[in-house]
Every structure is written in C-alpha cells, then in structure tokens.
PDB file of C-alpha atoms in Angstrom:
ATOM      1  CA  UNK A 171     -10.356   4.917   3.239  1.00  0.00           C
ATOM      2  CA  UNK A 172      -8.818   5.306  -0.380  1.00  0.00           C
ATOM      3  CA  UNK A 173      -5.321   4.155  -0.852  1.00  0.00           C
ATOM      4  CA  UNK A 174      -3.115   7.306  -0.942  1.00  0.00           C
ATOM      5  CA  UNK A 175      -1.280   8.564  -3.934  1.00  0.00           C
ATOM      6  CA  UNK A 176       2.136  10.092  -3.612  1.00  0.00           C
ATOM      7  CA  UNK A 177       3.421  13.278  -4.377  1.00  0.00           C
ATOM      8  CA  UNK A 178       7.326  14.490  -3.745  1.00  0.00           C
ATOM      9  CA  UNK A 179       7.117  17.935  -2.659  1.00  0.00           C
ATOM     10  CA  UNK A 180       9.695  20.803  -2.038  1.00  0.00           C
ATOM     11  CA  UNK A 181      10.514  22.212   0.641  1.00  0.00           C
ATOM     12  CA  UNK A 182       8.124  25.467   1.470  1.00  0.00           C
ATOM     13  CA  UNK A 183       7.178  27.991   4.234  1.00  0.00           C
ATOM     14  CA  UNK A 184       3.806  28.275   6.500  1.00  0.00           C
ATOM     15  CA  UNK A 185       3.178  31.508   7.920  1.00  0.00           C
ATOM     16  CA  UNK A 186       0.348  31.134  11.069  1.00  0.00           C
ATOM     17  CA  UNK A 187      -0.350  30.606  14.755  1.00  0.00           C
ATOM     18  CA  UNK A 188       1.106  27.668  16.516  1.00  0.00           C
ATOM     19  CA  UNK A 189       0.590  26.242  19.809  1.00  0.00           C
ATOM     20  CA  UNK A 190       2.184  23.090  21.066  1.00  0.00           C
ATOM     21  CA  UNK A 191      -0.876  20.715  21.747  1.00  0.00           C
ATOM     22  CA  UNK A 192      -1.067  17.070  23.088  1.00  0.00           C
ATOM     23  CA  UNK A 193      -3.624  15.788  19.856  1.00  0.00           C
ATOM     24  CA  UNK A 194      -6.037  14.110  22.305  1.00  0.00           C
ATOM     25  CA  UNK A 195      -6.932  17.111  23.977  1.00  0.00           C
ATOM     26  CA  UNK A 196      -6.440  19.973  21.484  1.00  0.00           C
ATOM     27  CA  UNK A 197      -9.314  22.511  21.680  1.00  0.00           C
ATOM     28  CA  UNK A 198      -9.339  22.765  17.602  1.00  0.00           C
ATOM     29  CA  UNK A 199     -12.138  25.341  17.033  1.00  0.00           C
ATOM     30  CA  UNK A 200      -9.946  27.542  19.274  1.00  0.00           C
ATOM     31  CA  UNK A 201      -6.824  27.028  17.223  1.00  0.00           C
ATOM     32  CA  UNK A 202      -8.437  27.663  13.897  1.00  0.00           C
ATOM     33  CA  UNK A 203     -10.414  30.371  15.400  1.00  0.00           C
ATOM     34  CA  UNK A 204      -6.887  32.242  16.378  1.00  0.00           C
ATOM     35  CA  UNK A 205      -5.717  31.657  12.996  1.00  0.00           C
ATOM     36  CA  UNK A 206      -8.989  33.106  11.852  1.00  0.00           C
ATOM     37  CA  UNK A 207      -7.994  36.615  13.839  1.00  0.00           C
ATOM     38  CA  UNK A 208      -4.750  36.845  12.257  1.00  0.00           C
ATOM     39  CA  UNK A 209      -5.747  36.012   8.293  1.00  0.00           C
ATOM     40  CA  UNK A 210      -5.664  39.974   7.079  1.00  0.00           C
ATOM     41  CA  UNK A 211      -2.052  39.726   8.318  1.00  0.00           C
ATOM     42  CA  UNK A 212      -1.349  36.406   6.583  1.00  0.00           C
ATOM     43  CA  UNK A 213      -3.126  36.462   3.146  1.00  0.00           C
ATOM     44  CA  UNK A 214      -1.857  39.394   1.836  1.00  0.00           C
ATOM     45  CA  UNK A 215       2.253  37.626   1.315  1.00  0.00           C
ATOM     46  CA  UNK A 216       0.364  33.987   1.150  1.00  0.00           C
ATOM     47  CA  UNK A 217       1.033  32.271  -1.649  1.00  0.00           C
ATOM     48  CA  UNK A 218      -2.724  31.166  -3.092  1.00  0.00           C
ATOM     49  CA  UNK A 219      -5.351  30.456  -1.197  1.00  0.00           C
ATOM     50  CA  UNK A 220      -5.153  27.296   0.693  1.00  0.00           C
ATOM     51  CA  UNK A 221      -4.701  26.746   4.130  1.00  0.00           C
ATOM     52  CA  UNK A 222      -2.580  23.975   5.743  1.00  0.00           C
ATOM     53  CA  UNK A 223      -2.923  22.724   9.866  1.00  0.00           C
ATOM     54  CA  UNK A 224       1.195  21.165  10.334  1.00  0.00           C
ATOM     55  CA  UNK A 225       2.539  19.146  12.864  1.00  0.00           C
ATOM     56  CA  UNK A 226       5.886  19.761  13.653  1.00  0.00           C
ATOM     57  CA  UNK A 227       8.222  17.244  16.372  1.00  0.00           C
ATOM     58  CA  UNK A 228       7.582  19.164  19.436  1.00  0.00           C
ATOM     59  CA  UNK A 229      10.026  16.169  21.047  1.00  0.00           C
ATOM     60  CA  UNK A 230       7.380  14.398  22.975  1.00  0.00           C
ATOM     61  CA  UNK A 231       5.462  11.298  21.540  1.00  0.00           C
ATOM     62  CA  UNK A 232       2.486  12.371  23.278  1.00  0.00           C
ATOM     63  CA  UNK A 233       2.694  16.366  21.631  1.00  0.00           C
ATOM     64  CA  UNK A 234       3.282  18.409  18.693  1.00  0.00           C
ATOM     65  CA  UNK A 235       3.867  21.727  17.294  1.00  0.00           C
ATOM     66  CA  UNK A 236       0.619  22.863  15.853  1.00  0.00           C
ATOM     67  CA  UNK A 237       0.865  25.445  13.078  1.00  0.00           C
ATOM     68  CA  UNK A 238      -2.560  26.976  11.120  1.00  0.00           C
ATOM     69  CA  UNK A 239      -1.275  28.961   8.334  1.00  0.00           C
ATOM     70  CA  UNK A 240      -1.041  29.517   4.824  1.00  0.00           C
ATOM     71  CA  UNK A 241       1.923  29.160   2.609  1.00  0.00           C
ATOM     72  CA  UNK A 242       4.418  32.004   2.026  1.00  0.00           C
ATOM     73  CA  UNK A 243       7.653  32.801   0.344  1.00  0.00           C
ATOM     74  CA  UNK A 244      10.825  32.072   2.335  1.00  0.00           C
ATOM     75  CA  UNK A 245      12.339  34.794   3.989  1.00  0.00           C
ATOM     76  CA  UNK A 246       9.352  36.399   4.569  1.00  0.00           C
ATOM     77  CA  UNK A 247       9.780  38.491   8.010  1.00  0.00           C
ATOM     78  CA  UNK A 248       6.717  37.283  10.259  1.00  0.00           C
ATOM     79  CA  UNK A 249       4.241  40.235  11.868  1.00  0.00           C
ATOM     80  CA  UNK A 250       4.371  39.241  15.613  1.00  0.00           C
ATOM     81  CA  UNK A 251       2.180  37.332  17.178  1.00  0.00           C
ATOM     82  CA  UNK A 252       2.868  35.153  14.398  1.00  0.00           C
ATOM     83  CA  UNK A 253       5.473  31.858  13.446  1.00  0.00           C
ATOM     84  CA  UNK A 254       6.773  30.813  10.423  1.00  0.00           C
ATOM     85  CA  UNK A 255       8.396  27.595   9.888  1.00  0.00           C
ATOM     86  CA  UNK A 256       9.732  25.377   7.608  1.00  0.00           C
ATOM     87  CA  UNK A 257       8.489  22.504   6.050  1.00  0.00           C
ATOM     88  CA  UNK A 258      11.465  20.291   3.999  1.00  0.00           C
ATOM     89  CA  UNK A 259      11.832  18.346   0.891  1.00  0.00           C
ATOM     90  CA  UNK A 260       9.640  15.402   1.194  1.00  0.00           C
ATOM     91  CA  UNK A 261       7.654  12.551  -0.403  1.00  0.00           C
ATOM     92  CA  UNK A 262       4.325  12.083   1.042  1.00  0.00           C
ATOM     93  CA  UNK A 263       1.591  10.072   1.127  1.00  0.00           C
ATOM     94  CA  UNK A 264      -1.454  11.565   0.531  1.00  0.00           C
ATOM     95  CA  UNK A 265      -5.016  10.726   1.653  1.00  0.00           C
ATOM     96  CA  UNK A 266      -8.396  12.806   0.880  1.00  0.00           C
ATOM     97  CA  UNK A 267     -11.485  12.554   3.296  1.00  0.00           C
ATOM     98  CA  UNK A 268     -14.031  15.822   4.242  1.00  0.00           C
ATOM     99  CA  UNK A 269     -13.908  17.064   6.857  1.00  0.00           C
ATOM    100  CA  UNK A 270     -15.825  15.134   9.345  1.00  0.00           C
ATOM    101  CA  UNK A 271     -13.969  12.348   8.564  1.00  0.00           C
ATOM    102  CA  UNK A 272     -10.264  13.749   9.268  1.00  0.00           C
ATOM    103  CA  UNK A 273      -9.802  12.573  12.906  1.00  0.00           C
ATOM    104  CA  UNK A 274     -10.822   8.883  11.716  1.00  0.00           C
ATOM    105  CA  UNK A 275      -8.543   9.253   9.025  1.00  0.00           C
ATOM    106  CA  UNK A 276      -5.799  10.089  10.687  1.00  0.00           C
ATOM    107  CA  UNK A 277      -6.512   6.761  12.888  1.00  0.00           C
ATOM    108  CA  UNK A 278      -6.839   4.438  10.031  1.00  0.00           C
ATOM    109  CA  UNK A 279      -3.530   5.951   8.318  1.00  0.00           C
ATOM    110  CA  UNK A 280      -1.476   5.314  11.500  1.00  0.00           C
ATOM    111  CA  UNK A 281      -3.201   2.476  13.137  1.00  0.00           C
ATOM    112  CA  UNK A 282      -3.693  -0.008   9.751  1.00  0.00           C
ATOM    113  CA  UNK A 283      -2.311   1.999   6.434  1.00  0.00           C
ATOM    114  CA  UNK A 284       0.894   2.534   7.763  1.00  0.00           C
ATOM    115  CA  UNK A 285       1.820  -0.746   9.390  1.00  0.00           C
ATOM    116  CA  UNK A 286       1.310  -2.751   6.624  1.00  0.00           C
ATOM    117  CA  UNK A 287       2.194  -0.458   3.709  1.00  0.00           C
ATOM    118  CA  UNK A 288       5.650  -1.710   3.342  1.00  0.00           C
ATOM    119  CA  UNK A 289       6.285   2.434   3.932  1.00  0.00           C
ATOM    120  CA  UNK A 290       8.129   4.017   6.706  1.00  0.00           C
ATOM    121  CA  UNK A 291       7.248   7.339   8.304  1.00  0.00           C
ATOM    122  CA  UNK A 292       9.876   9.806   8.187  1.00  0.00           C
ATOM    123  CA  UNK A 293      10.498  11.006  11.376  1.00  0.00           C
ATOM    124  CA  UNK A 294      11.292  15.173  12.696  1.00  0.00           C
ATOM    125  CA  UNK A 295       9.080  15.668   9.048  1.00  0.00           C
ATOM    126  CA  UNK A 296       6.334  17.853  10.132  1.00  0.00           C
ATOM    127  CA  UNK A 297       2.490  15.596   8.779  1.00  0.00           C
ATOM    128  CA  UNK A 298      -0.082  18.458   7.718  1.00  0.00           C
ATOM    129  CA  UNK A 299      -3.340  19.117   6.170  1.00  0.00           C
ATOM    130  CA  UNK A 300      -4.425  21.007   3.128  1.00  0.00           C
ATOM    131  CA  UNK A 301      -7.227  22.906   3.043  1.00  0.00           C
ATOM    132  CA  UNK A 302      -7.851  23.889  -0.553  1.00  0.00           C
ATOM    133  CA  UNK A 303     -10.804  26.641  -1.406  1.00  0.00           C
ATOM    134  CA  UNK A 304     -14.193  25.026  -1.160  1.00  0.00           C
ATOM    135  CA  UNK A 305     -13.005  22.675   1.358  1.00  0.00           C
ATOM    136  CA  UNK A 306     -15.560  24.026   4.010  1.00  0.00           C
ATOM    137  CA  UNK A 307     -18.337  23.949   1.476  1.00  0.00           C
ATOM    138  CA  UNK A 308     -17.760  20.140   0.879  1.00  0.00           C
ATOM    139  CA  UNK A 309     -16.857  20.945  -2.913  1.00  0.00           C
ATOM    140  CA  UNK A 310     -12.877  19.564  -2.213  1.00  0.00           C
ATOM    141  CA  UNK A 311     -11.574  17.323   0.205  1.00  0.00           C
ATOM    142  CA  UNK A 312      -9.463  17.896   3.099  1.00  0.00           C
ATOM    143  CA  UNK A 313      -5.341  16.332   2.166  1.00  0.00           C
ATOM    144  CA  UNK A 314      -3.543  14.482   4.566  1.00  0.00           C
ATOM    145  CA  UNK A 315       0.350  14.899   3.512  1.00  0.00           C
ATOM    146  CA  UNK A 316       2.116  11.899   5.453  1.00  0.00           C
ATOM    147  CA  UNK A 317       5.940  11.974   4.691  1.00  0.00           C
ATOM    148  CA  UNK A 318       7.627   8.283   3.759  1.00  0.00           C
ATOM    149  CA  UNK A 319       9.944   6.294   2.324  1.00  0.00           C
ATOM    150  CA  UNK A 320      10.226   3.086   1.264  1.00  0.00           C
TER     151      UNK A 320
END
C-alpha cells in the first residue's frame, strides 16, 4: 500500500440508496446493484460523474450507514426511495488501490497505517470511496477518503 496523500475537502451532499450494514456481512453486489436501479433518478441533479460508497456512524462499532450515490447540490429535494446526506468539512487521508484490492485496503489502513501514523481518525465523519469514470475499466483507481487530524 502507497502512503496516502491528503486533501481538505468541503463539506458536500450524496444523493443514493443506503442501508445500514454490519461490513463483515454486507451483500455488496446487492447494494451497488440497488443503486444501479435508481441512477436515471440520480444523474440527472449529480454533480459530474463519479460515484462515492459512504459510511456514515450508524452508532454501533460493529455497523454503519451505507450510502451508494453520487454527489449533488445541497438542498436538493430527494425522489423517494432515495437518501441524501451530508458529508462535512474534513481533511482526509487518501489511499488509491483497484478495485480488487479495496477490502485489503481498507484492512491495512485501519489495522497498520493508522496506528502508527501519528494521525487520529475523526470520529461521527462518515469514511467513503470514490469511484471516478473508468474506475471499472481499471483505467483509475478506486479513493479511499479517511478523515484525520493530527
């Protein structure tokens, strides 16, 4: 794993489907696939192209707040079926794998990065993914957003 680079990022919106899901035993094709459904609702007020899997506190250690959605501007009213939520101010460290490699990645960034990065995880900040055009062809990695301080 490359060492991360940082980026300090406003706060924005994600517009998608969410489920809370314990990580271990999330049935991912199935979430993405229900995102999937519900994209000619989405992309039209999305702002570009890139899609983003977030991880909001769902107040259990063992379970988040899954949302698969694309970015939008605030404010926007949400279609039902759908959630949007909030993602704040933040600076985050970021790490780029493909994406076979993002459940390992997310391992080695918990279970080795973080401990002995002299970084602290923010907690209640949601963690997500970026999924940038081309991501699924290989041609751009997958970004892991991690938000810190320190």
């Amino acid at each position: 794993m490359k060492e991360p680079t940082f980026e300090d990022r406003a706060g924005f919106t994600l517009l998608g489907v969410g489920e809370r899901i314990v990580l271990e035993q999330a049935d991912w094709k199935a979430l993405w696939a229900a995102f999937e459904r519900r994209m000619a609702d989405i992309a039209p007020v999305a702002l570009g192209e890139a899609c983003y899997g977030a991880y909001f506190d769902a107040g259990d250690p063992k379970a988040s707040d899954f949302l698969a959605g694309m970015m939008i501007p605030a404010g926007t009213a949400a279609k039902e079926g759908l959630v949007a939520r909030d993602v704040p101010e933040a600076r985050y460290a970021v790490f780029e794998c493909s994406m076979e490699e993002i459940g390992p990645t997310w391992h080695r960034i918990f279970g080795e990065w973080l401990p002995g990065s002299g970084y602290r995880y923010v907690e209640g900040n949601p963690c997500f993914e970026e999924f940038a055009p081309g991501v699924m062809e290989g041609n751009v990695p997958v970004r892991i957003f991690v938000p810190v301080t320190g």
